């Protein structure tokens, strides 16, 4: 008997509302072939006015509900849809829209007690059918995903929560269905869920697998008692980075001394395996995470493949899976049919093909706590196979590395200072329209306490973003408290749009006052107020693609251009803060779109600066060294940069530049005449219509009228009007050459004027004044909620 039809209709829509993708399921549902709809406005398929849909989606990252659509034959269909807003690594935004079509009846409800157990379980639970489509979800999972069961029913997990974690969970679901044995998947599906999902096959009385149950662990509490953050910036991040460093050290020691190429892949948590030599059962699919990949400089090829930090899925019977199952070293010849097939088909073994590896040695990383992962050593053609002495040396090296990895996993940050330190870091990081951001923090040696390294990312007017990095002398609570003072001061000074050199001058005065105040109370605290603090302040403008930077004794930022060339910005050093030295200087440079800025948040040595340059060259060496994400670049740079546990805490901030192109910027020169206000309104209305923002025309025209009127009445020519469309916001800017700063005032009842800026403040989300070297710019920003 044929099963009832069940399928998923999917479509992708770009940020302009144009359909860019159309699945076969969408064709079956609405009758349109892909060529008939792709490239056309998605609003043409709606059976209602599209204005309401645009307002509903504005500013959202996800939406679910019922949408009336028009079938090709003219019928009106009311469909339940789930829409996800996605942003690619290149900064492009689109919407993934999915709708499940199923006539399969709902599974019968069981005994009331069983139903209550499922629905009221404190652990998130979901049941998926053999096609990996959701059948049931309990209340805990509904709450964690902020979606009702009805919105998820019939959809696959990758459509409910798109991302790498759901893809890995689906792979484990398939393995559970095929093997009939429970599987595990690593990765956080949502901030309110833990990092481990267990996939359990559900069998009938005859032992046949009928479905699979997904159960997710609850998030582990952090040092402050709350859930771990989902972005990788929590206290466990340093532990993960230390594991990578230990794996990288193993690679450096053994290549080329022992092997021509090697890789280290780690389990996310130790696995209790069989004792060495017992030849335990073959495992199913094993999921590891790549921690190191290295090739000898004179090798035949380069070790291309999975990047550091990415998941490595090893099928049953592969060398890594067998090595973990037996917990002993294994030797292979890649010319053997089974190994050659694995090396040819498995993407995670691409480094074997690229390097021309002939002989492979797999050694488990094992400690008393269980298996931690596997180290793979390769020798290329023309070299001797691995012998007994080579195996013994490999076991010695891997045993030392395993001890270091286990120690890194066991270390816990100081309970009192670490939550304070973590709270001072920017979280979440802004700047999405101008920059893509990734950061990493490493603690120093045990016992030193949190240090004074700090960084910040501050959104400014005109779609610009400020990057801040600094280092306060000392460790512990006092250093963290000083960081909090300085970070607050920098944000306050940045909010009034001071140039970089002026901001550092004000910060220098503040440090002098803090030191004087604390020194008068306790002469022993000579550095408590921040004396000797180093700081770097840089501002990037995505419209002009220019970066202006000044520094107070801090290392200059490194820049990796899209073609792979690496340089350090030539910014005059300036004295550290609190010394009252000569004035600071600003250097401005143009950065091509896609450039990578690297800022170290602590006072690095000259040797480490050179190491940073070499690391960026190794990771960003042009088109022949592609990288999947900025997070992967961050991990690999950190692993290349630090060969051992640093004495002082260390922080790294990477920012990839984006550009605001001409299709999102409009600028006009205006005559300094009162009659030009009507022309300004007309220009704004036409531009917003071209941007498909008709609903914002009335409000924006009012704002522009007031700003242009003030510029003509109180300012000096020239007068310029500019509209920016960074992301989903809308920014209006009016420049004039006058130096006076506009202020709001309370107008009396019979006053004819004085209400303009009050009106602007009510209509805009934010507004302010930015002083240039000559003249000023008054700006007002509207967010999607205000549009």
XYZ file of C-alpha atoms in Angstrom:
787
model
C 0.000 0.000 0.000
C 1.415 3.364 -1.010
C 2.048 5.770 1.820
C 0.193 9.127 1.772
C 2.090 11.883 0.015
C 4.361 13.892 2.299
C 6.781 16.491 1.010
C 8.232 19.911 1.838
C 7.834 23.002 -0.298
C 10.774 25.404 0.000
C 11.614 28.754 -1.552
C 14.344 31.341 -1.050
C 13.748 35.084 -1.273
C 16.458 37.751 -1.345
C 16.319 40.948 0.699
C 14.675 42.784 -2.227
C 11.761 40.355 -2.159
C 12.800 38.501 -5.338
C 12.436 34.721 -5.516
C 15.856 33.103 -5.944
C 14.994 29.445 -5.316
C 11.976 27.206 -5.965
C 11.875 23.514 -5.007
C 10.016 20.694 -6.696
C 7.789 20.559 -3.627
C 6.833 24.204 -4.206
C 5.955 23.328 -7.804
C 3.725 20.474 -6.635
C 2.047 22.730 -4.099
C 1.340 25.858 -6.175
C 1.654 24.577 -9.743
C 4.320 27.026 -10.956
C 7.475 25.721 -12.621
C 10.739 27.201 -11.393
C 11.479 29.333 -14.510
C 8.039 30.938 -14.182
C 8.676 32.370 -10.710
C 12.432 32.591 -10.030
C 13.587 36.165 -10.583
C 10.113 37.599 -9.984
C 8.769 39.334 -6.818
C 7.546 36.856 -4.235
C 4.665 39.234 -3.459
C 3.112 38.260 -6.809
C 2.179 34.883 -5.295
C 0.288 36.406 -2.368
C -3.473 36.488 -2.444
C -3.506 39.674 -0.311
C -1.828 43.082 -0.194
C 1.965 42.496 0.282
C 2.424 45.626 2.443
C 1.306 43.829 5.580
C 3.708 40.955 4.932
C 6.689 43.325 4.634
C 5.772 45.012 7.907
C 5.352 41.645 9.611
C 8.800 40.403 8.551
C 10.657 43.687 9.151
C 13.293 43.290 11.836
C 12.533 39.607 12.499
C 14.924 36.710 12.303
C 12.138 34.122 12.021
C 8.372 34.058 11.482
C 5.688 31.384 11.344
C 2.000 31.604 10.573
C -0.643 31.195 7.892
C -0.134 32.854 4.509
C -2.773 33.137 1.754
C -1.189 32.196 -1.598
C -2.545 32.027 -5.130
C -2.305 28.694 -6.995
C -1.467 28.764 -10.688
C -5.071 27.819 -11.507
C -6.384 30.779 -9.476
C -7.320 28.926 -6.289
C -6.558 30.553 -2.940
C -4.564 28.354 -0.545
C -4.101 29.043 3.145
C -0.694 27.572 4.024
C 1.203 27.230 7.292
C 4.749 28.442 6.617
C 7.971 28.873 8.578
C 10.404 31.561 7.393
C 14.047 31.962 8.489
C 16.184 35.028 7.832
C 19.722 33.909 6.907
C 23.006 35.787 6.467
C 25.809 34.221 4.433
C 29.529 34.567 5.345
C 29.730 37.188 2.584
C 27.080 39.288 4.351
C 24.199 38.613 1.927
C 20.792 38.207 3.541
C 17.866 36.152 2.314
C 14.814 34.262 3.596
C 14.278 30.501 3.589
C 10.537 29.760 3.488
C 9.304 26.191 4.123
C 5.898 24.545 4.298
C 5.166 20.892 5.072
C 2.513 19.162 2.946
C 1.283 15.924 4.491
C -1.854 13.838 4.450
C -0.380 11.282 6.831
C -2.592 10.920 9.928
C -1.215 11.928 13.272
C 0.111 9.010 15.347
C -2.463 7.835 17.895
C -2.122 9.196 21.394
C -1.195 6.639 24.051
C -2.109 6.100 27.651
C -2.785 9.450 29.428
C 0.064 8.809 31.839
C 2.446 8.254 28.922
C 1.184 11.424 27.249
C 1.728 13.456 30.398
C 5.239 12.021 30.741
C 6.103 13.007 27.167
C 4.528 16.452 27.231
C 5.684 17.466 30.711
C 9.211 16.013 30.634
C 11.809 18.561 31.801
C 13.992 17.439 28.890
C 13.278 18.557 25.306
C 11.873 15.635 23.291
C 10.804 15.188 19.679
C 9.777 12.195 17.553
C 10.690 11.973 13.846
C 9.361 9.476 11.298
C 11.586 7.348 9.007
C 11.707 10.259 6.525
C 13.129 12.447 9.336
C 9.958 14.539 9.507
C 8.715 15.720 12.895
C 5.692 13.919 14.313
C 5.623 15.068 17.950
C 7.360 17.682 20.125
C 6.934 18.171 23.848
C 6.397 21.475 25.633
C 10.020 21.844 26.735
C 11.212 21.707 23.118
C 8.443 24.067 21.983
C 9.580 26.560 24.626
C 13.286 26.206 23.740
C 12.688 26.718 20.005
C 9.873 29.274 20.502
C 7.757 27.315 18.023
C 4.516 25.367 18.571
C 4.374 21.741 17.523
C 1.882 22.627 14.789
C 4.427 24.915 13.099
C 7.083 22.157 13.108
C 4.980 19.120 12.247
C 5.974 17.509 8.962
C 9.251 19.455 8.693
C 12.774 18.124 8.963
C 15.063 19.428 11.676
C 17.213 21.271 9.112
C 14.132 23.267 8.118
C 13.038 23.918 11.713
C 16.439 25.205 12.917
C 18.790 25.522 9.908
C 22.467 25.180 10.711
C 25.391 22.826 11.196
C 24.035 21.442 14.489
C 20.763 20.268 12.927
C 22.632 18.765 9.944
C 24.789 16.738 12.316
C 21.695 15.665 14.296
C 20.037 14.470 11.076
C 23.105 12.402 10.189
C 22.876 10.779 13.608
C 19.138 10.180 13.088
C 19.848 8.266 9.873
C 22.532 6.234 11.633
C 20.080 5.389 14.442
C 17.386 4.332 11.932
C 19.825 2.182 9.937
C 21.697 0.585 12.825
C 18.890 0.328 15.343
C 21.243 1.654 18.028
C 21.185 5.018 19.858
C 23.492 7.714 18.509
C 24.843 11.037 19.811
C 25.175 14.388 18.046
C 27.121 17.432 19.175
C 26.114 21.021 18.587
C 23.644 23.473 20.090
C 20.319 23.635 18.262
C 19.152 26.693 20.236
C 20.535 28.914 23.029
C 18.232 27.285 25.599
C 19.339 23.756 24.667
C 22.437 21.809 25.634
C 25.204 20.748 23.284
C 24.431 17.003 23.263
C 21.491 15.359 21.483
C 20.718 11.649 21.865
C 18.934 9.963 18.949
C 17.102 6.795 20.074
C 15.430 4.430 17.551
C 11.834 3.578 18.498
C 10.927 -0.057 17.720
C 7.620 -1.902 17.531
C 6.907 -5.248 19.194
C 8.540 -7.072 16.244
C 11.771 -5.121 16.664
C 11.331 -2.976 13.531
C 12.430 0.652 13.764
C 9.385 2.874 13.254
C 10.685 6.303 14.331
C 13.516 8.033 16.138
C 13.329 10.105 19.330
C 15.515 13.174 19.771
C 16.261 14.130 23.355
C 18.461 17.108 24.157
C 20.441 17.750 27.307
C 19.709 20.874 29.305
C 22.319 23.660 29.040
C 25.096 23.368 31.586
C 25.290 26.295 34.042
C 28.251 28.634 33.744
C 30.326 29.981 36.617
C 27.654 32.549 37.434
C 24.873 29.968 37.536
C 23.208 30.797 34.192
C 23.190 28.925 30.892
C 26.277 28.904 28.739
C 26.163 31.424 25.890
C 25.674 29.887 22.480
C 28.232 31.930 20.589
C 31.357 30.284 21.930
C 32.436 33.154 24.138
C 31.728 31.511 27.503
C 34.279 30.318 30.042
C 34.717 27.024 28.195
C 36.110 28.752 25.129
C 39.605 29.066 26.538
C 39.554 25.365 27.417
C 38.647 24.487 23.823
C 41.388 26.757 22.504
C 43.922 25.116 24.854
C 42.999 21.733 23.399
C 43.655 23.080 19.915
C 47.011 24.429 21.041
C 47.990 21.045 22.500
C 47.000 19.329 19.253
C 48.933 21.899 17.204
C 51.996 21.327 19.365
C 51.783 17.595 18.647
C 51.660 18.352 14.926
C 54.663 20.668 15.090
C 56.744 18.101 17.009
C 55.987 15.162 14.719
C 56.043 16.848 11.277
C 58.474 16.319 9.584
C 60.385 14.425 12.291
C 58.049 11.417 12.216
C 55.591 12.013 9.374
C 55.135 14.126 6.259
C 51.573 15.061 7.166
C 49.328 14.583 10.180
C 45.899 15.436 11.553
C 44.440 15.432 15.074
C 40.699 14.898 15.511
C 39.101 15.128 18.964
C 35.862 13.933 20.509
C 33.795 16.678 22.128
C 33.837 14.658 25.365
C 35.931 11.660 26.496
C 34.562 8.278 25.488
C 34.917 5.217 27.686
C 36.073 2.544 25.276
C 37.325 -1.007 25.409
C 40.618 -1.778 26.989
C 43.617 -1.804 24.685
C 44.009 -5.030 22.819
C 40.537 -6.391 23.454
C 39.335 -5.700 19.922
C 35.987 -4.253 20.873
C 33.013 -4.049 18.507
C 33.119 -1.816 15.480
C 31.390 1.493 16.243
C 28.888 3.238 14.094
C 29.448 6.679 12.706
C 31.958 8.647 14.802
C 31.798 12.447 14.992
C 35.031 14.228 15.900
C 36.271 17.783 15.620
C 39.436 18.715 13.748
C 42.034 20.254 16.059
C 45.188 20.240 13.907
C 46.267 19.643 10.303
C 49.895 20.070 9.243
C 52.115 19.221 6.243
C 55.895 19.279 5.997
C 57.098 22.422 4.154
C 58.713 20.339 1.387
C 55.827 17.869 1.089
C 54.362 16.817 -2.235
C 51.139 18.704 -1.610
C 49.332 20.770 0.966
C 47.118 19.442 3.723
C 43.823 20.716 2.428
C 40.625 19.520 4.009
C 38.421 20.146 6.971
C 39.474 23.314 8.813
C 40.307 23.511 12.491
C 37.136 23.550 14.578
C 34.905 21.876 12.006
C 33.131 18.549 12.472
C 34.735 15.382 11.066
C 32.277 12.559 10.419
C 34.046 9.172 10.208
C 32.024 6.233 8.853
C 32.096 2.825 10.461
C 35.167 0.893 9.369
C 37.257 3.972 8.590
C 40.751 4.142 10.163
C 39.730 6.733 12.838
C 36.640 4.728 13.832
C 38.586 1.447 14.002
C 41.372 3.086 15.991
C 38.896 4.410 18.579
C 37.132 1.031 18.737
C 40.322 -0.959 19.424
C 42.109 1.774 21.453
C 45.466 0.787 19.885
C 47.648 1.982 16.981
C 46.752 0.735 13.497
C 48.833 0.741 10.289
C 47.399 1.140 6.800
C 48.555 1.277 3.209
C 46.380 3.754 1.304
C 46.764 1.574 -1.805
C 44.599 -1.090 -0.152
C 41.152 -1.155 -1.832
C 39.148 -0.395 1.326
C 41.403 2.462 2.452
C 41.690 3.882 -1.058
C 37.903 3.939 -1.352
C 37.576 5.746 1.993
C 40.270 8.279 1.051
C 38.592 8.915 -2.305
C 35.008 9.299 -1.070
C 35.245 10.810 2.414
C 35.613 14.650 2.287
C 37.285 14.592 5.692
C 40.124 12.499 4.236
C 40.853 15.014 1.467
C 44.195 15.850 3.088
C 45.419 12.310 2.338
C 44.817 12.755 -1.388
C 46.176 16.312 -1.488
C 49.429 15.362 0.256
C 49.980 12.126 -1.654
C 50.009 10.010 1.509
C 50.876 6.327 0.964
C 51.305 4.980 4.502
C 48.947 5.874 7.359
C 49.375 5.373 11.101
C 46.355 5.931 13.382
C 47.100 6.350 17.105
C 44.370 6.888 19.745
C 44.634 9.739 22.220
C 43.813 7.882 25.438
C 44.034 8.809 29.125
C 42.623 7.354 32.309
C 39.391 9.226 31.609
C 38.835 7.471 28.273
C 39.475 8.110 24.583
C 39.893 11.773 23.643
C 40.380 11.403 19.888
C 42.777 10.095 17.284
C 46.058 11.251 15.715
C 46.658 10.308 12.057
C 50.226 10.283 10.705
C 50.960 9.994 6.989
C 54.066 9.289 4.940
C 54.189 10.066 1.248
C 55.388 7.870 -1.609
C 59.110 7.207 -1.655
C 59.480 6.948 2.119
C 59.730 3.839 4.251
C 56.544 2.488 5.847
C 56.064 3.062 9.566
C 58.019 0.543 11.631
C 57.726 -0.649 15.263
C 60.086 2.106 16.461
C 57.981 4.729 14.665
C 54.835 3.398 16.329
C 56.502 3.557 19.748
C 57.589 7.175 19.223
C 54.135 8.125 17.955
C 52.565 6.628 21.093
C 54.956 8.634 23.290
C 54.134 11.895 21.554
C 50.372 11.291 21.554
C 50.391 10.273 25.241
C 51.945 13.632 26.165
C 49.468 15.498 23.972
C 46.539 13.557 25.469
C 47.670 14.521 28.972
C 47.737 18.197 27.953
C 44.291 17.977 26.348
C 42.837 16.262 29.421
C 44.336 18.937 31.672
C 42.839 21.692 29.488
C 39.410 20.074 29.751
C 39.690 19.784 33.527
C 40.658 23.405 34.188
C 37.916 25.745 35.398
C 38.256 29.582 35.474
C 38.346 31.333 38.887
C 34.724 31.375 40.126
C 34.669 34.948 41.406
C 36.579 36.940 38.800
C 35.672 35.113 35.593
C 31.937 36.013 35.487
C 32.908 39.670 36.019
C 35.528 39.435 33.283
C 33.141 37.710 30.887
C 30.479 40.337 31.541
C 32.870 43.079 30.423
C 33.294 41.599 26.951
C 30.938 42.750 24.158
C 28.160 40.196 23.879
C 26.606 39.845 21.397
C 28.928 41.615 18.955
C 27.325 44.288 16.770
C 28.538 45.731 13.476
C 26.895 43.222 11.141
C 26.307 45.712 8.313
C 29.913 46.975 8.185
C 31.992 44.154 9.654
C 31.892 40.440 10.308
C 33.331 39.819 13.786
C 34.958 36.849 15.517
C 36.857 36.814 18.822
C 38.794 34.402 20.994
C 40.064 34.759 24.585
C 42.696 32.639 26.336
C 43.392 32.748 30.064
C 46.953 32.950 31.326
C 48.769 30.448 33.471
C 46.732 29.035 36.332
C 46.769 31.239 39.393
C 47.315 34.541 37.630
C 43.613 35.371 37.561
C 41.863 37.315 34.794
C 44.010 39.916 33.114
C 43.359 43.400 31.840
C 43.134 42.611 28.144
C 39.879 43.887 26.637
C 38.212 44.691 23.353
C 34.979 46.230 22.175
C 32.940 46.723 19.003
C 30.852 49.917 19.020
C 28.281 50.879 16.337
C 28.550 54.536 15.300
C 26.445 56.831 13.164
C 26.501 56.546 9.382
C 26.818 52.716 9.489
C 30.383 53.057 10.804
C 31.834 50.754 13.462
C 34.563 51.398 16.047
C 36.988 48.643 17.049
C 38.711 48.983 20.424
C 41.482 46.859 21.917
C 43.542 47.491 25.028
C 45.519 46.075 27.915
C 45.426 47.177 31.566
C 48.432 46.371 33.725
C 47.940 43.732 36.402
C 45.570 40.824 37.036
C 42.548 39.939 39.105
C 39.470 41.813 40.227
C 41.234 45.204 40.256
C 42.290 44.864 36.613
C 38.776 43.763 35.615
C 37.223 46.712 37.456
C 39.593 49.118 35.669
C 38.653 47.546 32.351
C 34.995 48.205 33.162
C 35.707 51.888 33.853
C 37.710 52.370 30.679
C 35.249 50.492 28.508
C 32.389 52.638 29.783
C 34.418 55.796 29.147
C 35.286 54.729 25.595
C 31.648 53.972 24.801
C 30.580 57.358 26.186
C 33.222 59.220 24.166
C 32.443 57.193 21.042
C 28.769 58.060 21.401
C 29.575 61.730 20.746
C 31.554 60.715 17.634
C 34.936 62.043 18.678
C 37.808 61.422 16.236
C 40.212 58.682 17.285
C 43.010 61.013 18.410
C 40.669 63.216 20.472
C 39.054 60.190 22.082
C 42.431 58.860 23.224
C 43.352 62.310 24.564
C 40.194 62.382 26.719
C 40.863 58.813 27.831
C 44.416 59.781 28.787
C 43.055 62.603 30.995
C 40.593 60.184 32.605
C 43.332 57.686 33.473
C 45.405 60.472 35.039
C 42.459 61.516 37.226
C 41.667 57.919 38.230
C 45.270 57.289 39.176
C 45.434 60.512 41.187
C 42.224 59.687 43.055
C 43.271 56.135 43.927
C 46.885 57.094 44.625
C 45.816 59.686 47.177
C 43.809 57.032 49.015
C 46.481 54.313 48.807
C 49.969 55.184 47.487
C 50.689 51.492 46.853
C 48.124 51.316 44.045
C 50.153 53.253 41.493
C 48.738 51.356 38.503
C 45.240 50.806 39.814
C 43.785 53.713 37.915
C 45.078 52.409 34.600
C 48.522 54.054 34.380
C 50.379 52.350 31.541
C 47.211 51.105 29.867
C 47.586 50.613 26.117
C 44.686 51.192 23.743
C 43.934 51.051 20.029
C 40.879 52.819 18.585
C 39.925 52.317 14.922
C 36.828 53.422 12.994
C 35.755 51.704 9.750
C 33.346 53.364 7.297
C 31.671 50.867 4.913
C 30.630 53.651 2.512
C 34.117 55.050 1.840
C 35.819 51.728 2.816
C 38.312 53.761 4.846
C 39.659 52.994 8.305
C 40.972 55.700 10.675
C 43.090 54.471 13.598
C 45.073 55.896 16.503
C 46.895 54.064 19.280
C 48.274 54.687 22.732
C 51.250 52.368 23.038
C 49.261 49.424 21.680
C 50.416 47.172 18.796
C 49.060 48.262 15.400
C 46.378 46.150 13.721
C 47.375 43.661 11.051
C 45.509 43.714 7.740
C 45.172 40.754 5.374
C 44.002 41.913 1.952
C 41.677 39.718 -0.157
C 44.668 38.739 -2.331
C 46.437 37.285 0.731
C 49.035 40.012 1.310
C 49.501 40.909 4.984
C 50.721 44.194 6.422
C 50.575 46.165 9.665
C 48.943 49.582 9.557
C 51.587 52.284 9.969
C 49.962 54.027 12.948
C 52.276 56.129 15.183
C 52.571 54.382 18.529
C 51.840 57.261 20.921
C 52.501 56.917 24.665
C 50.454 54.593 26.907
C 47.512 56.188 28.696
C 48.105 58.084 31.892
C 51.559 59.426 31.020
C 50.433 62.768 29.580
C 52.812 62.568 26.621
C 52.668 64.122 23.150
C 49.364 64.203 21.239
C 48.095 61.101 19.481
C 48.017 60.867 15.682
C 45.389 59.412 13.352
C 46.250 57.448 10.220
C 43.571 56.807 7.612
C 43.799 54.059 5.005
C 41.507 52.498 2.416
C 40.630 48.823 2.878
C 39.277 46.722 -0.016
C 36.039 44.889 0.685
C 36.794 41.541 2.292
C 39.954 42.712 4.066
C 40.700 41.097 7.413
C 41.647 43.262 10.416
C 43.383 41.477 13.300
C 43.645 43.147 16.726
C 45.412 41.580 19.693
C 43.878 42.865 22.900
C 47.002 42.584 25.055
C 50.384 44.201 24.707
C 52.071 41.720 22.378
C 55.819 41.501 21.852
C 57.563 42.177 18.574
C 58.098 38.442 18.157
C 54.387 37.790 18.548
C 53.611 40.550 16.046
C 55.772 38.747 13.518
C 54.039 35.488 14.431
C 50.650 37.138 13.882
C 51.729 38.248 10.403
C 52.951 34.746 9.551
C 49.749 33.194 10.879
C 47.564 35.471 8.764
C 49.658 34.728 5.684
C 49.311 31.001 6.327
C 45.543 31.173 6.817
C 44.611 33.898 4.331
C 47.092 33.146 1.586
C 44.849 34.162 -1.300
C 42.311 32.136 -3.296
C 44.340 28.916 -2.963
C 43.610 28.902 0.779
C 39.818 29.277 1.054
C 38.270 29.362 4.525
C 34.641 28.541 5.341
C 34.042 31.064 8.089
C 35.678 33.792 10.145
C 35.401 31.606 13.251
C 37.565 28.986 11.560
C 40.098 31.662 10.623
C 40.103 32.845 14.234
C 40.788 29.352 15.576
C 43.541 28.669 13.059
C 45.256 32.018 13.600
C 45.146 31.495 17.353
C 46.593 28.012 17.023
C 49.386 29.290 14.741
C 50.045 32.328 16.914
C 50.528 30.678 20.286
C 52.633 27.564 20.560
C 52.149 27.251 24.327
C 49.926 28.421 27.147
C 50.531 32.184 27.455
C 51.818 33.646 30.702
C 49.244 36.453 30.464
C 45.655 36.261 29.246
C 45.432 36.745 25.500
C 42.534 37.970 23.339
C 42.198 38.137 19.566
C 39.613 40.099 17.556
C 39.177 39.526 13.811
C 36.971 41.732 11.634
C 36.267 41.176 7.936
C 35.230 44.380 6.158
C 32.037 44.755 4.210
C 31.054 47.584 1.883
C 27.885 49.625 1.519
C 27.573 49.835 -2.249
C 26.009 52.559 -4.337
C 22.653 50.821 -4.545
C 22.266 51.398 -0.785
C 23.562 54.982 -0.651
C 22.004 58.141 -2.097
C 23.574 61.625 -1.811
C 22.534 65.075 -3.104
C 24.044 68.572 -2.990
C 21.381 71.125 -1.993
C 21.189 74.849 -2.641
C 21.134 76.861 0.626
C 17.673 78.240 -0.145
C 14.451 77.661 1.848
C 12.693 76.486 -1.324
C 15.048 73.500 -1.570
C 13.219 71.749 1.295
C 10.398 70.648 -1.005
C 12.979 69.291 -3.477
C 14.638 67.351 -0.656
C 11.312 65.766 0.276
C 10.689 64.795 -3.347
C 14.157 63.247 -3.706
C 13.670 61.258 -0.526
C 10.268 59.981 -1.607
C 11.596 58.826 -4.977
C 14.580 57.084 -3.412
C 12.505 55.265 -0.791
C 10.125 54.089 -3.499
C 13.105 52.708 -5.407
C 14.177 50.906 -2.203
C 10.645 49.520 -1.753
C 10.169 51.505 1.476
C 6.978 53.375 0.618
C 5.678 52.916 4.168
C 8.612 54.991 5.470
C 8.166 57.936 3.082
C 5.942 60.100 5.296
C 8.082 59.796 8.432
C 11.353 60.226 6.563
C 10.114 63.311 4.704
C 9.251 64.945 8.041
C 12.711 64.182 9.437
C 14.501 65.436 6.317
C 12.402 68.615 6.237
C 13.447 69.545 9.767
C 17.133 68.688 9.304
C 17.464 70.517 5.971
C 15.592 73.542 7.309
C 17.930 73.787 10.306
C 21.020 73.428 8.095
C 19.882 76.268 5.840
C 18.713 78.513 8.665
C 21.559 78.066 11.162
C 24.399 76.464 9.202
C 26.617 77.446 6.286
C 26.908 76.096 2.753
C 27.562 73.639 1.294
C 24.559 71.568 2.375
C 24.420 67.863 1.542
C 21.691 65.285 2.092
C 22.516 61.572 2.286
C 20.370 58.451 2.761
C 21.930 55.140 3.852
C 20.373 51.697 3.886
C 22.693 49.576 6.090
C 21.009 46.242 6.647
C 17.385 46.815 7.565
C 17.861 50.313 9.056
C 17.453 53.679 7.337
C 19.754 56.620 8.093
C 19.174 60.264 7.071
C 22.160 62.630 7.233
C 22.373 66.368 6.544
C 25.789 68.053 6.403
C 26.605 71.761 6.501
C 29.855 73.676 6.988
C 28.723 75.428 10.190
C 30.260 74.560 13.523
C 27.284 75.111 15.835
C 25.739 72.093 17.526
C 21.937 71.806 17.379
C 20.098 71.333 20.677
C 16.543 70.476 21.535
C 14.667 73.126 23.507
C 11.204 73.348 24.989
C 9.126 75.706 22.878
C 6.512 77.928 24.511
C 2.876 77.650 23.518
C 2.885 80.584 21.072
C 6.405 80.076 19.676
C 6.428 79.562 15.907
C 9.540 77.382 15.951
C 11.769 75.331 18.230
C 9.966 72.018 17.842
C 11.926 70.559 14.909
C 14.499 68.487 16.752
C 11.901 67.366 19.282
C 9.895 66.004 16.353
C 12.997 64.282 14.932
C 13.719 62.679 18.306
C 10.166 61.328 18.478
C 10.166 59.921 14.938
C 13.675 58.392 14.870
C 15.107 55.582 16.940
C 18.379 57.516 17.403
C 19.714 60.890 16.328
C 22.791 62.997 16.954
C 25.506 65.276 15.617
C 28.852 64.247 14.185
C 31.490 66.979 13.900
C 33.871 66.741 10.959
C 37.218 68.500 10.550
C 35.147 71.192 8.847
C 31.441 71.404 9.536
C 29.030 68.908 11.065
C 26.538 66.207 10.151
C 23.168 65.818 11.868
C 21.817 62.297 11.472
C 18.694 60.337 12.360
C 18.300 56.564 12.230
C 15.086 54.614 11.853
C 14.960 50.925 12.712
C 12.590 48.359 11.154
C 10.159 48.811 14.043
C 9.873 52.499 13.183
C 9.584 51.991 9.425
